[in-house]
PDB file of C-alpha atoms in Angstrom:
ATOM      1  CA  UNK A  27     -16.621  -7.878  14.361  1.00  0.00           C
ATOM      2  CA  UNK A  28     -14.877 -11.520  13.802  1.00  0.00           C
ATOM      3  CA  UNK A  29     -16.628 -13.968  16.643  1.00  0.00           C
ATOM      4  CA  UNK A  30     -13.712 -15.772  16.792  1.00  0.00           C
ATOM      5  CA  UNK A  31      -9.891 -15.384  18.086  1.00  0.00           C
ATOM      6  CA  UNK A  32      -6.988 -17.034  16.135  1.00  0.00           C
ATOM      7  CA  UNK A  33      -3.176 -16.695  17.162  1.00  0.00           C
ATOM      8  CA  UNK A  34      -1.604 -14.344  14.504  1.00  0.00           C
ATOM      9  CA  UNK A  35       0.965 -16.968  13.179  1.00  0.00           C
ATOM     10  CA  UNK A  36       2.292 -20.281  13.591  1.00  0.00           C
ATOM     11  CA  UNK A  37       5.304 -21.962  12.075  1.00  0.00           C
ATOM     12  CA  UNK A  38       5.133 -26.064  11.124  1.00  0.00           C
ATOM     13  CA  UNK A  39       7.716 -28.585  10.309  1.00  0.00           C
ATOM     14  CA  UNK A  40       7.359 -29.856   6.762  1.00  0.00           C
ATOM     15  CA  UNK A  41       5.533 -33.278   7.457  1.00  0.00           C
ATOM     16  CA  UNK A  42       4.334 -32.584  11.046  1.00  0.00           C
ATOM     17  CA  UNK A  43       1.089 -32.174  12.088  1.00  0.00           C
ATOM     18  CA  UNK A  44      -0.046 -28.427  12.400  1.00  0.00           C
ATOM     19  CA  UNK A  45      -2.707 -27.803  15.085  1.00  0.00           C
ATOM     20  CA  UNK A  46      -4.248 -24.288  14.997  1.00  0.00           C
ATOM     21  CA  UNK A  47      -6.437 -23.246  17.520  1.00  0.00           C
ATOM     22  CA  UNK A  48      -9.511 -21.110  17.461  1.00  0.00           C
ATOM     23  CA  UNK A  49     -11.469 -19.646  20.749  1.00  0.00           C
ATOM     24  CA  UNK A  50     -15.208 -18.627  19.680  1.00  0.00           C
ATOM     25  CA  UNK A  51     -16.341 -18.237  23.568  1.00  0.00           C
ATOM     26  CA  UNK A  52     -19.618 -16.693  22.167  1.00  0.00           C
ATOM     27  CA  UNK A  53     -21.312 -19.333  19.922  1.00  0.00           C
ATOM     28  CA  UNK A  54     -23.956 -20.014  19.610  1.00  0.00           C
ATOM     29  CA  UNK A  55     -25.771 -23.702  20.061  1.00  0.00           C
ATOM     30  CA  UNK A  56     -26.612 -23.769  16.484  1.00  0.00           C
ATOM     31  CA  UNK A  57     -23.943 -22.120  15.233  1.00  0.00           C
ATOM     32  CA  UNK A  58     -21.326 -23.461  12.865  1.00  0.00           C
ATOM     33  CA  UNK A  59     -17.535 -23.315  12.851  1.00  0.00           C
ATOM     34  CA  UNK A  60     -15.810 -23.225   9.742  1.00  0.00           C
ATOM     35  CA  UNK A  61     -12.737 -23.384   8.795  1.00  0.00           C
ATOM     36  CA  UNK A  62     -11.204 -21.602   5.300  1.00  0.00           C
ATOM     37  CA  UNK A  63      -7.718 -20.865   4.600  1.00  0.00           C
ATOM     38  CA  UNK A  64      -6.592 -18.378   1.546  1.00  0.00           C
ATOM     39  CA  UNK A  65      -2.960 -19.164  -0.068  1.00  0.00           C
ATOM     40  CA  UNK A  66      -1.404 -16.120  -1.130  1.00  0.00           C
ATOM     41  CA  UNK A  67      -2.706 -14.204  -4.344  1.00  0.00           C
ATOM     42  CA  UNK A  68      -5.834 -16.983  -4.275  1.00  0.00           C
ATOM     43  CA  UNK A  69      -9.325 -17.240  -3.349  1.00  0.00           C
ATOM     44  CA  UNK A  70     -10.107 -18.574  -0.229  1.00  0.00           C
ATOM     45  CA  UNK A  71     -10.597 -22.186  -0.274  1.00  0.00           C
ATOM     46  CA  UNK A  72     -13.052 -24.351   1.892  1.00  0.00           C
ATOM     47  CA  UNK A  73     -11.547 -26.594   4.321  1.00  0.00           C
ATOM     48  CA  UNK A  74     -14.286 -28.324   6.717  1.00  0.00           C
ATOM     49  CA  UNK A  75     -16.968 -27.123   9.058  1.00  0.00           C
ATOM     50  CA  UNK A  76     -18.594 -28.338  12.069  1.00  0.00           C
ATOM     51  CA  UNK A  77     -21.574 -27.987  14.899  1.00  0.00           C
ATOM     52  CA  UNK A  78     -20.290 -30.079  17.812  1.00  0.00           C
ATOM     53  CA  UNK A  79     -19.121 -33.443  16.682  1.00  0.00           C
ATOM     54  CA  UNK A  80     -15.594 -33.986  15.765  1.00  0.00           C
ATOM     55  CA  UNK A  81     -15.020 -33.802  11.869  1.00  0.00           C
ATOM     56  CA  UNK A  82     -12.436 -35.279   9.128  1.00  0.00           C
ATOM     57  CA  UNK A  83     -12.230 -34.902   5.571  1.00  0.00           C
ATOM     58  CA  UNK A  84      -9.758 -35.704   3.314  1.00  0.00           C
ATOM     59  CA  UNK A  85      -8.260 -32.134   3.915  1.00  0.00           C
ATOM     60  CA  UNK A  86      -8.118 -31.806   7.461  1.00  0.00           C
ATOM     61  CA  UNK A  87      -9.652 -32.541  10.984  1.00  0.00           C
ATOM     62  CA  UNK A  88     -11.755 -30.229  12.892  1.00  0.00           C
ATOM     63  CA  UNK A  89     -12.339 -30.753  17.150  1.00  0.00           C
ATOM     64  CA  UNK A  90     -14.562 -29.199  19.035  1.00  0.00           C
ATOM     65  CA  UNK A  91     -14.438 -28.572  22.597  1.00  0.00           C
ATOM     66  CA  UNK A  92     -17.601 -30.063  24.633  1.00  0.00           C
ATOM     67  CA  UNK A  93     -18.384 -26.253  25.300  1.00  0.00           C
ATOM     68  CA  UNK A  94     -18.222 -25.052  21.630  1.00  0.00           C
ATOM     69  CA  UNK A  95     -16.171 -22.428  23.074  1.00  0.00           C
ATOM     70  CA  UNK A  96     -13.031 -23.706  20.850  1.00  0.00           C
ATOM     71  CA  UNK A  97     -12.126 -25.670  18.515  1.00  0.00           C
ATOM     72  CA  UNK A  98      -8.577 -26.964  16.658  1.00  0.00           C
ATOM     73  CA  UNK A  99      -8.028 -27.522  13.063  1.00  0.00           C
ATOM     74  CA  UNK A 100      -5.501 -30.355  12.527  1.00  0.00           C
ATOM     75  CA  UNK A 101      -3.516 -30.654   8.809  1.00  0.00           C
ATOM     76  CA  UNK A 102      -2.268 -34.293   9.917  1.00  0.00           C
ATOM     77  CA  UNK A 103       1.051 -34.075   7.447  1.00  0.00           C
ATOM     78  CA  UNK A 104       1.842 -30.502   6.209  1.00  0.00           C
ATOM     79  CA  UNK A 105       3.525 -30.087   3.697  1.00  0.00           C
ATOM     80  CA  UNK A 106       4.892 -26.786   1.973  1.00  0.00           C
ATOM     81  CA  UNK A 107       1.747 -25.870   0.235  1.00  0.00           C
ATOM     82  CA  UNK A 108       0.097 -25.535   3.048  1.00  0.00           C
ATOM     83  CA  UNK A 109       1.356 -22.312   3.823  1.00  0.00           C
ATOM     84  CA  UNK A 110      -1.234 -19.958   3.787  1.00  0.00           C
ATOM     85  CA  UNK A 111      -3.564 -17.583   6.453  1.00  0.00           C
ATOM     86  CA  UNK A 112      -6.031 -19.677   7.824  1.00  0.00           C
ATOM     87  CA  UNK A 113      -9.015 -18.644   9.149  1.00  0.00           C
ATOM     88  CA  UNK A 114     -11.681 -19.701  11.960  1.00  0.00           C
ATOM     89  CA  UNK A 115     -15.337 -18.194  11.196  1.00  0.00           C
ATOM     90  CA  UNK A 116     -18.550 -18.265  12.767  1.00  0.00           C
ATOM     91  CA  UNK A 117     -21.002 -16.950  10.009  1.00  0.00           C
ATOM     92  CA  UNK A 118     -23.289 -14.873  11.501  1.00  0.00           C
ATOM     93  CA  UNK A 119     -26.512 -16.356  11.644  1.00  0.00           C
ATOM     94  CA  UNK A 120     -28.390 -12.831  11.535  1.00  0.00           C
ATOM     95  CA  UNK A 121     -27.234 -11.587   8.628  1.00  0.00           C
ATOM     96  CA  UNK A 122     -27.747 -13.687   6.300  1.00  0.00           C
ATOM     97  CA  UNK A 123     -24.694 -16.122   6.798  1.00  0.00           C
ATOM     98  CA  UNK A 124     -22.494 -13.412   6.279  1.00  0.00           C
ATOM     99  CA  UNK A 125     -19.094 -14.300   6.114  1.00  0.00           C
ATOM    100  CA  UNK A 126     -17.174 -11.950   8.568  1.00  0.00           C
ATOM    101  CA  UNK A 127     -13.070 -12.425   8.529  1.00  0.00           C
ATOM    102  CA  UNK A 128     -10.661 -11.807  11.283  1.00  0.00           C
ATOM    103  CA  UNK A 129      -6.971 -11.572  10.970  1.00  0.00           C
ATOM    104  CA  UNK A 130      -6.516 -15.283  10.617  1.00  0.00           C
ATOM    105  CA  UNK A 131      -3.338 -17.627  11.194  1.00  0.00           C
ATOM    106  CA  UNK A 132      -0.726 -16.953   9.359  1.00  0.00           C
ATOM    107  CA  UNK A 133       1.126 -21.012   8.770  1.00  0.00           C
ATOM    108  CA  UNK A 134       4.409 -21.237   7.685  1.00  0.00           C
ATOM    109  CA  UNK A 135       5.552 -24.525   7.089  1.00  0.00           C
ATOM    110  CA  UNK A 136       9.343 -24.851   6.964  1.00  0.00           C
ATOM    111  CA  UNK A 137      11.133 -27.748   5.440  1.00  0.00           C
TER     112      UNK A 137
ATOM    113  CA  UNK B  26     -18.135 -29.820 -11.558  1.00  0.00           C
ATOM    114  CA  UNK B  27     -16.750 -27.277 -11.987  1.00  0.00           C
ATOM    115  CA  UNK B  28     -15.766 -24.558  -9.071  1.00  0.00           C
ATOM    116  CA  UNK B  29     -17.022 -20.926  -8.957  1.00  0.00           C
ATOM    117  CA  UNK B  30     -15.753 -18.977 -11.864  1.00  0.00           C
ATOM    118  CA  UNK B  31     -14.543 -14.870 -11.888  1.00  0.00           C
ATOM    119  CA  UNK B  32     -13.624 -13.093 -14.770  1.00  0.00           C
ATOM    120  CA  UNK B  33     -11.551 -11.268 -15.665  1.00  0.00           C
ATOM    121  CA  UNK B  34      -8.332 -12.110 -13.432  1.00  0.00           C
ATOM    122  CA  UNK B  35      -6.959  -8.490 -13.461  1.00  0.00           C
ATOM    123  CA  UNK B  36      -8.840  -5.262 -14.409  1.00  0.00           C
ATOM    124  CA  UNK B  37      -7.048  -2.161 -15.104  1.00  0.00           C
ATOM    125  CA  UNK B  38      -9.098   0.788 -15.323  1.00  0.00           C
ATOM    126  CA  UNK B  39      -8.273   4.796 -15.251  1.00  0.00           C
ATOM    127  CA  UNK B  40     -10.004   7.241 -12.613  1.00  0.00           C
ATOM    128  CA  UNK B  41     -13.573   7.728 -14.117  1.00  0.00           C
ATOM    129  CA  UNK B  42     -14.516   4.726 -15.678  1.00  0.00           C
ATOM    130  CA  UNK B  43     -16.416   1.864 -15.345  1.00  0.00           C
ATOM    131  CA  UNK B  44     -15.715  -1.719 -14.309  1.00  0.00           C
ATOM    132  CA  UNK B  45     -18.087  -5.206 -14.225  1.00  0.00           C
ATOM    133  CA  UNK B  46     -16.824  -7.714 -12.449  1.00  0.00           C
ATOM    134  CA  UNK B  47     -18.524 -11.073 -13.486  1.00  0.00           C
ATOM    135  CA  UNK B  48     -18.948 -14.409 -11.294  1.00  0.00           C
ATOM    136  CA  UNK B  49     -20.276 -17.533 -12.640  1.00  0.00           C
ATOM    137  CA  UNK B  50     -21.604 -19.654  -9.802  1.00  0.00           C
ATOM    138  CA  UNK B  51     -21.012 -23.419  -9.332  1.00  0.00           C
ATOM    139  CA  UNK B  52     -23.773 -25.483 -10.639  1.00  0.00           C
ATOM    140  CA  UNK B  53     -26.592 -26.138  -8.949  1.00  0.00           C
ATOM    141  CA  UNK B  54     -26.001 -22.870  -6.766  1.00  0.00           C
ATOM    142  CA  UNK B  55     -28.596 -19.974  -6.896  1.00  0.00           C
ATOM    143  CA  UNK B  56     -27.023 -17.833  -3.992  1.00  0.00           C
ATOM    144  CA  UNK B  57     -23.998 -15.641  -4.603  1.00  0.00           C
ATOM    145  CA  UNK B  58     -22.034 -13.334  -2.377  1.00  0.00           C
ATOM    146  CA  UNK B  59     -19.391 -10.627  -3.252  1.00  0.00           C
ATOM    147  CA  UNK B  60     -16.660  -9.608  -0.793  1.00  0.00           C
ATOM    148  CA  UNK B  61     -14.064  -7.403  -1.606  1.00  0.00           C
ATOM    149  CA  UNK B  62     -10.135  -7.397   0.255  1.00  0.00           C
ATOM    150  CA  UNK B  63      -7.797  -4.476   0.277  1.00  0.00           C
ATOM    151  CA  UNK B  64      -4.010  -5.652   0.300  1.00  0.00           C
ATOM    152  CA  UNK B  65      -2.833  -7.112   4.032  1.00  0.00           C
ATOM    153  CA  UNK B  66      -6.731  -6.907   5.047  1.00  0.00           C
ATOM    154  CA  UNK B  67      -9.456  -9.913   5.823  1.00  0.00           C
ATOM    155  CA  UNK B  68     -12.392  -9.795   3.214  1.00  0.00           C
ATOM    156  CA  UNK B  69     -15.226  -7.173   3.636  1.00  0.00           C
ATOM    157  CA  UNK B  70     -18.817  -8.736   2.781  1.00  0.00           C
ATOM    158  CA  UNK B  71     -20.587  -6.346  -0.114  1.00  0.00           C
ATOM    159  CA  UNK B  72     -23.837  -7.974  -1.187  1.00  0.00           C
ATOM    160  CA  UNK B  73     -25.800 -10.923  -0.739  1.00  0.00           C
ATOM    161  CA  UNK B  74     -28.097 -12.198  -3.945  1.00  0.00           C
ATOM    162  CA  UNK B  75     -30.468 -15.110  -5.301  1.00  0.00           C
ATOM    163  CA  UNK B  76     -31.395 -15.382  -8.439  1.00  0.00           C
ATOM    164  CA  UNK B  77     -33.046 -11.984  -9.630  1.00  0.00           C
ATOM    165  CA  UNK B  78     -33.081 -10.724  -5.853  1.00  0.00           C
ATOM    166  CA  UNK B  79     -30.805  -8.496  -3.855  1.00  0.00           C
ATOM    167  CA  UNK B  80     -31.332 -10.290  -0.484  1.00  0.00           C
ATOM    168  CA  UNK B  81     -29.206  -7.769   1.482  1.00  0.00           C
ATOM    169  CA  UNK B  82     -26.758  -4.930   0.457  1.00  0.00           C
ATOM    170  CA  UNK B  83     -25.456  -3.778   3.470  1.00  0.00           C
ATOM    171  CA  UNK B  84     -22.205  -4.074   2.877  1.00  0.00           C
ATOM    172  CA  UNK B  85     -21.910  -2.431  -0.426  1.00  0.00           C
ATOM    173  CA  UNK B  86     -21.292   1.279  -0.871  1.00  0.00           C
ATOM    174  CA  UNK B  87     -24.559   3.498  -1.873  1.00  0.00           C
ATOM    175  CA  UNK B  88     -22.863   5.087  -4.717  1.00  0.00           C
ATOM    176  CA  UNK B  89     -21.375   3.776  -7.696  1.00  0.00           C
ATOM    177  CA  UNK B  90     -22.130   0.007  -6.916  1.00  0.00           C
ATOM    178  CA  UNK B  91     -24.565  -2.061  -7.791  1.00  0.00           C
ATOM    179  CA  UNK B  92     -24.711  -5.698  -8.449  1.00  0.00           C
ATOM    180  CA  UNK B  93     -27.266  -8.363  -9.749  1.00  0.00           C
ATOM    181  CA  UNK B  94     -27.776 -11.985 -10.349  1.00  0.00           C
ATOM    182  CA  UNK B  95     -30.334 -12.457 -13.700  1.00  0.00           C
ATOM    183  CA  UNK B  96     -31.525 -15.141 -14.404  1.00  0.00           C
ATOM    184  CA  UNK B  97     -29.642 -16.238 -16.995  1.00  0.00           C
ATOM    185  CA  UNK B  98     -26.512 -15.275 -16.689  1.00  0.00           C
ATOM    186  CA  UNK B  99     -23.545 -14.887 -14.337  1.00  0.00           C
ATOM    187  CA  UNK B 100     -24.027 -12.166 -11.539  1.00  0.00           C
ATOM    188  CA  UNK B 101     -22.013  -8.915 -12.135  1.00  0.00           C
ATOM    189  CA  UNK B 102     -20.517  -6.741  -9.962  1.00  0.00           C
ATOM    190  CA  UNK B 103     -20.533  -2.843 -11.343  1.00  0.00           C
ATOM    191  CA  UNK B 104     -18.443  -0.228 -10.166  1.00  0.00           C
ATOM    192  CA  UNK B 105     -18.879   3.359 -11.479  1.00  0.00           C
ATOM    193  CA  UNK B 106     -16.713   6.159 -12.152  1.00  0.00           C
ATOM    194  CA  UNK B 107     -14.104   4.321 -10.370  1.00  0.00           C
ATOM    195  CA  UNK B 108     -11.491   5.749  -7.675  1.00  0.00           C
ATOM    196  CA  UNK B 109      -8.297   5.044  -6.836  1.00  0.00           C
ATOM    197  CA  UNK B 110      -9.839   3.453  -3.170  1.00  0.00           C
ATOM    198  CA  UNK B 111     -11.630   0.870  -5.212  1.00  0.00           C
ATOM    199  CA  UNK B 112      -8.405  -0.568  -6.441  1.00  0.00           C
ATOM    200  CA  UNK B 113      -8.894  -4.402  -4.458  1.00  0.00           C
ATOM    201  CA  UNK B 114      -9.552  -7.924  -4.985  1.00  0.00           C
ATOM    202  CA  UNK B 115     -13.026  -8.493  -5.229  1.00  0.00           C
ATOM    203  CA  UNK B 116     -14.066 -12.400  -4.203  1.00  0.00           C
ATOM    204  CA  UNK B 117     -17.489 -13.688  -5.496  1.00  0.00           C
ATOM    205  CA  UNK B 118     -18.365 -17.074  -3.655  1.00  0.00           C
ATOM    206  CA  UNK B 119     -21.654 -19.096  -4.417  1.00  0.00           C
ATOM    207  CA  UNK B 120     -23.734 -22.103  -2.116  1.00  0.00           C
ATOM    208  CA  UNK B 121     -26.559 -23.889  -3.186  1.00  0.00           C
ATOM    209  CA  UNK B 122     -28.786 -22.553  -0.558  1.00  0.00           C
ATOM    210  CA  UNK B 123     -28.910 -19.890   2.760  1.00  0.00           C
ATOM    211  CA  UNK B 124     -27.406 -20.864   5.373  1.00  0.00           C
ATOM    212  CA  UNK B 125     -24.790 -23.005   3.646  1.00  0.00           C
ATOM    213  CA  UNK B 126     -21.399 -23.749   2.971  1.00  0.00           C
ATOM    214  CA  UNK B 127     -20.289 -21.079   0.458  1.00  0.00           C
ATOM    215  CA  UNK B 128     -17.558 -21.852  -2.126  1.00  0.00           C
ATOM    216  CA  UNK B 129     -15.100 -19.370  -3.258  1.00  0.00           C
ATOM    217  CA  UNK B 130     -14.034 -18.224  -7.188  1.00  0.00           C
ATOM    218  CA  UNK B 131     -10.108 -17.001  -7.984  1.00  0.00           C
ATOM    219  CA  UNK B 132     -10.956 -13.242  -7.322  1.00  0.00           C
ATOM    220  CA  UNK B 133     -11.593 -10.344  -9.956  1.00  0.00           C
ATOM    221  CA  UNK B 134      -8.035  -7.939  -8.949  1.00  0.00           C
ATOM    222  CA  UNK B 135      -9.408  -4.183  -9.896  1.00  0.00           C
ATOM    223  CA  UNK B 136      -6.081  -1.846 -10.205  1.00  0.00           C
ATOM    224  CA  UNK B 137      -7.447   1.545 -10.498  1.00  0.00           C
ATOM    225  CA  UNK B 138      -4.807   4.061 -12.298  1.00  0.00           C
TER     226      UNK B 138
END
């Protein structure tokens, strides 16, 4: 099972920031959060990862909680084609960084 | 540099035959994974492989699959005697070493008739 929780769907304003949440209560401490979203018909595509520092790339920003018991992805300005399921994953450590995939976020921006 | 590469797109294949499913890792990455997603599902992890190694295969069906990463050579993905319940998208996604980020391809979409 998925180590993670996600809410099933979120909607976004078209130039807003979107702020999806993720609750991994069971983490690990040197376990990773990542964060991948899949656009419809696509493969999924790699958005950032962390350990327990805040993170930014030029896709997104990731924050942690001090616990490592949640965490937020931030899109700072979405825009339409960033409509997609996006997903919060823990891989699992044990088995050979397998990738295991909840139900995700389902974003909908809206212009 | 280019990204992780699947081919084909689509497969179409009647009940009974055979399909290979081919992924061409990004370069400089020796470890390869293969997940496969039914329609409205998450992906399922299949296999795990390094170069000439099955690492672990515990997500893969014991019948009719099989998979393996030469050493030349893109890793395949077999499927025999295909079924109707193997009609999916099947996602091959490559990182340059365990325990690390892994990078997706476009997806191999199998429609069994």
């Amino acid at each position: 099972d998925a180590k993670t929780t996600q809410p099933p769907s979120m909607d976004c304003a078209e130039g807003r920031a979107a702020n999806l949440p993720c609750n991994h209560s069971t983490i690990s401490g040197n376990e990773y959060v990542y964060w991948y979203r899949q656009i419809h018909s696509q493969g999924p595509q790699y958005i950032i990862h962390g350990l327990k520092n805040n993170e930014t790339n030029e896709m997104a920003s990731l924050i942690i909680t001090e616990d490592r018991k949640s965490s937020t992805l931030i899109l700072p300005h979405a825009t339409l084609r960033d409509t997609a399921v996006y997903y919060c994953i823990v891989p699992d450590m044990d088995s050979n960084y397998q990738l295991i995939w909840g139900a995700g976020t389902k974003l909908i921006i809206k212009p | 540099n280019a990204g992780v590469m699947q081919n084909p797109r689509h497969l179409v294949r009647r009940r009974g035959q055979e399909a290979r499913l081919r992924c061409s890792p990004m370069k400089g990455h020796s470890h390869v994974y293969w997940y496969r997603q039914l329609p409205e599902e998450g992906l399922k992890f299949m296999v795990y492989l390094q170069k000439e190694n099955i690492i672990d295969e515990s997500g893969m069906p014991k019948e009719r699959f099989s998979a393996e990463f030469p050493k030349e050579g893109p890793s395949i993905l077999r499927i025999q005697q295909v079924v109707r319940g193997d009609s999916a998208a099947y996602f091959c996604a490559s990182s340059p070493g365990n325990q690390e980020t892994q990078y997706f391809g476009p997806g191999t979409r199998l429609l069994v008739l």
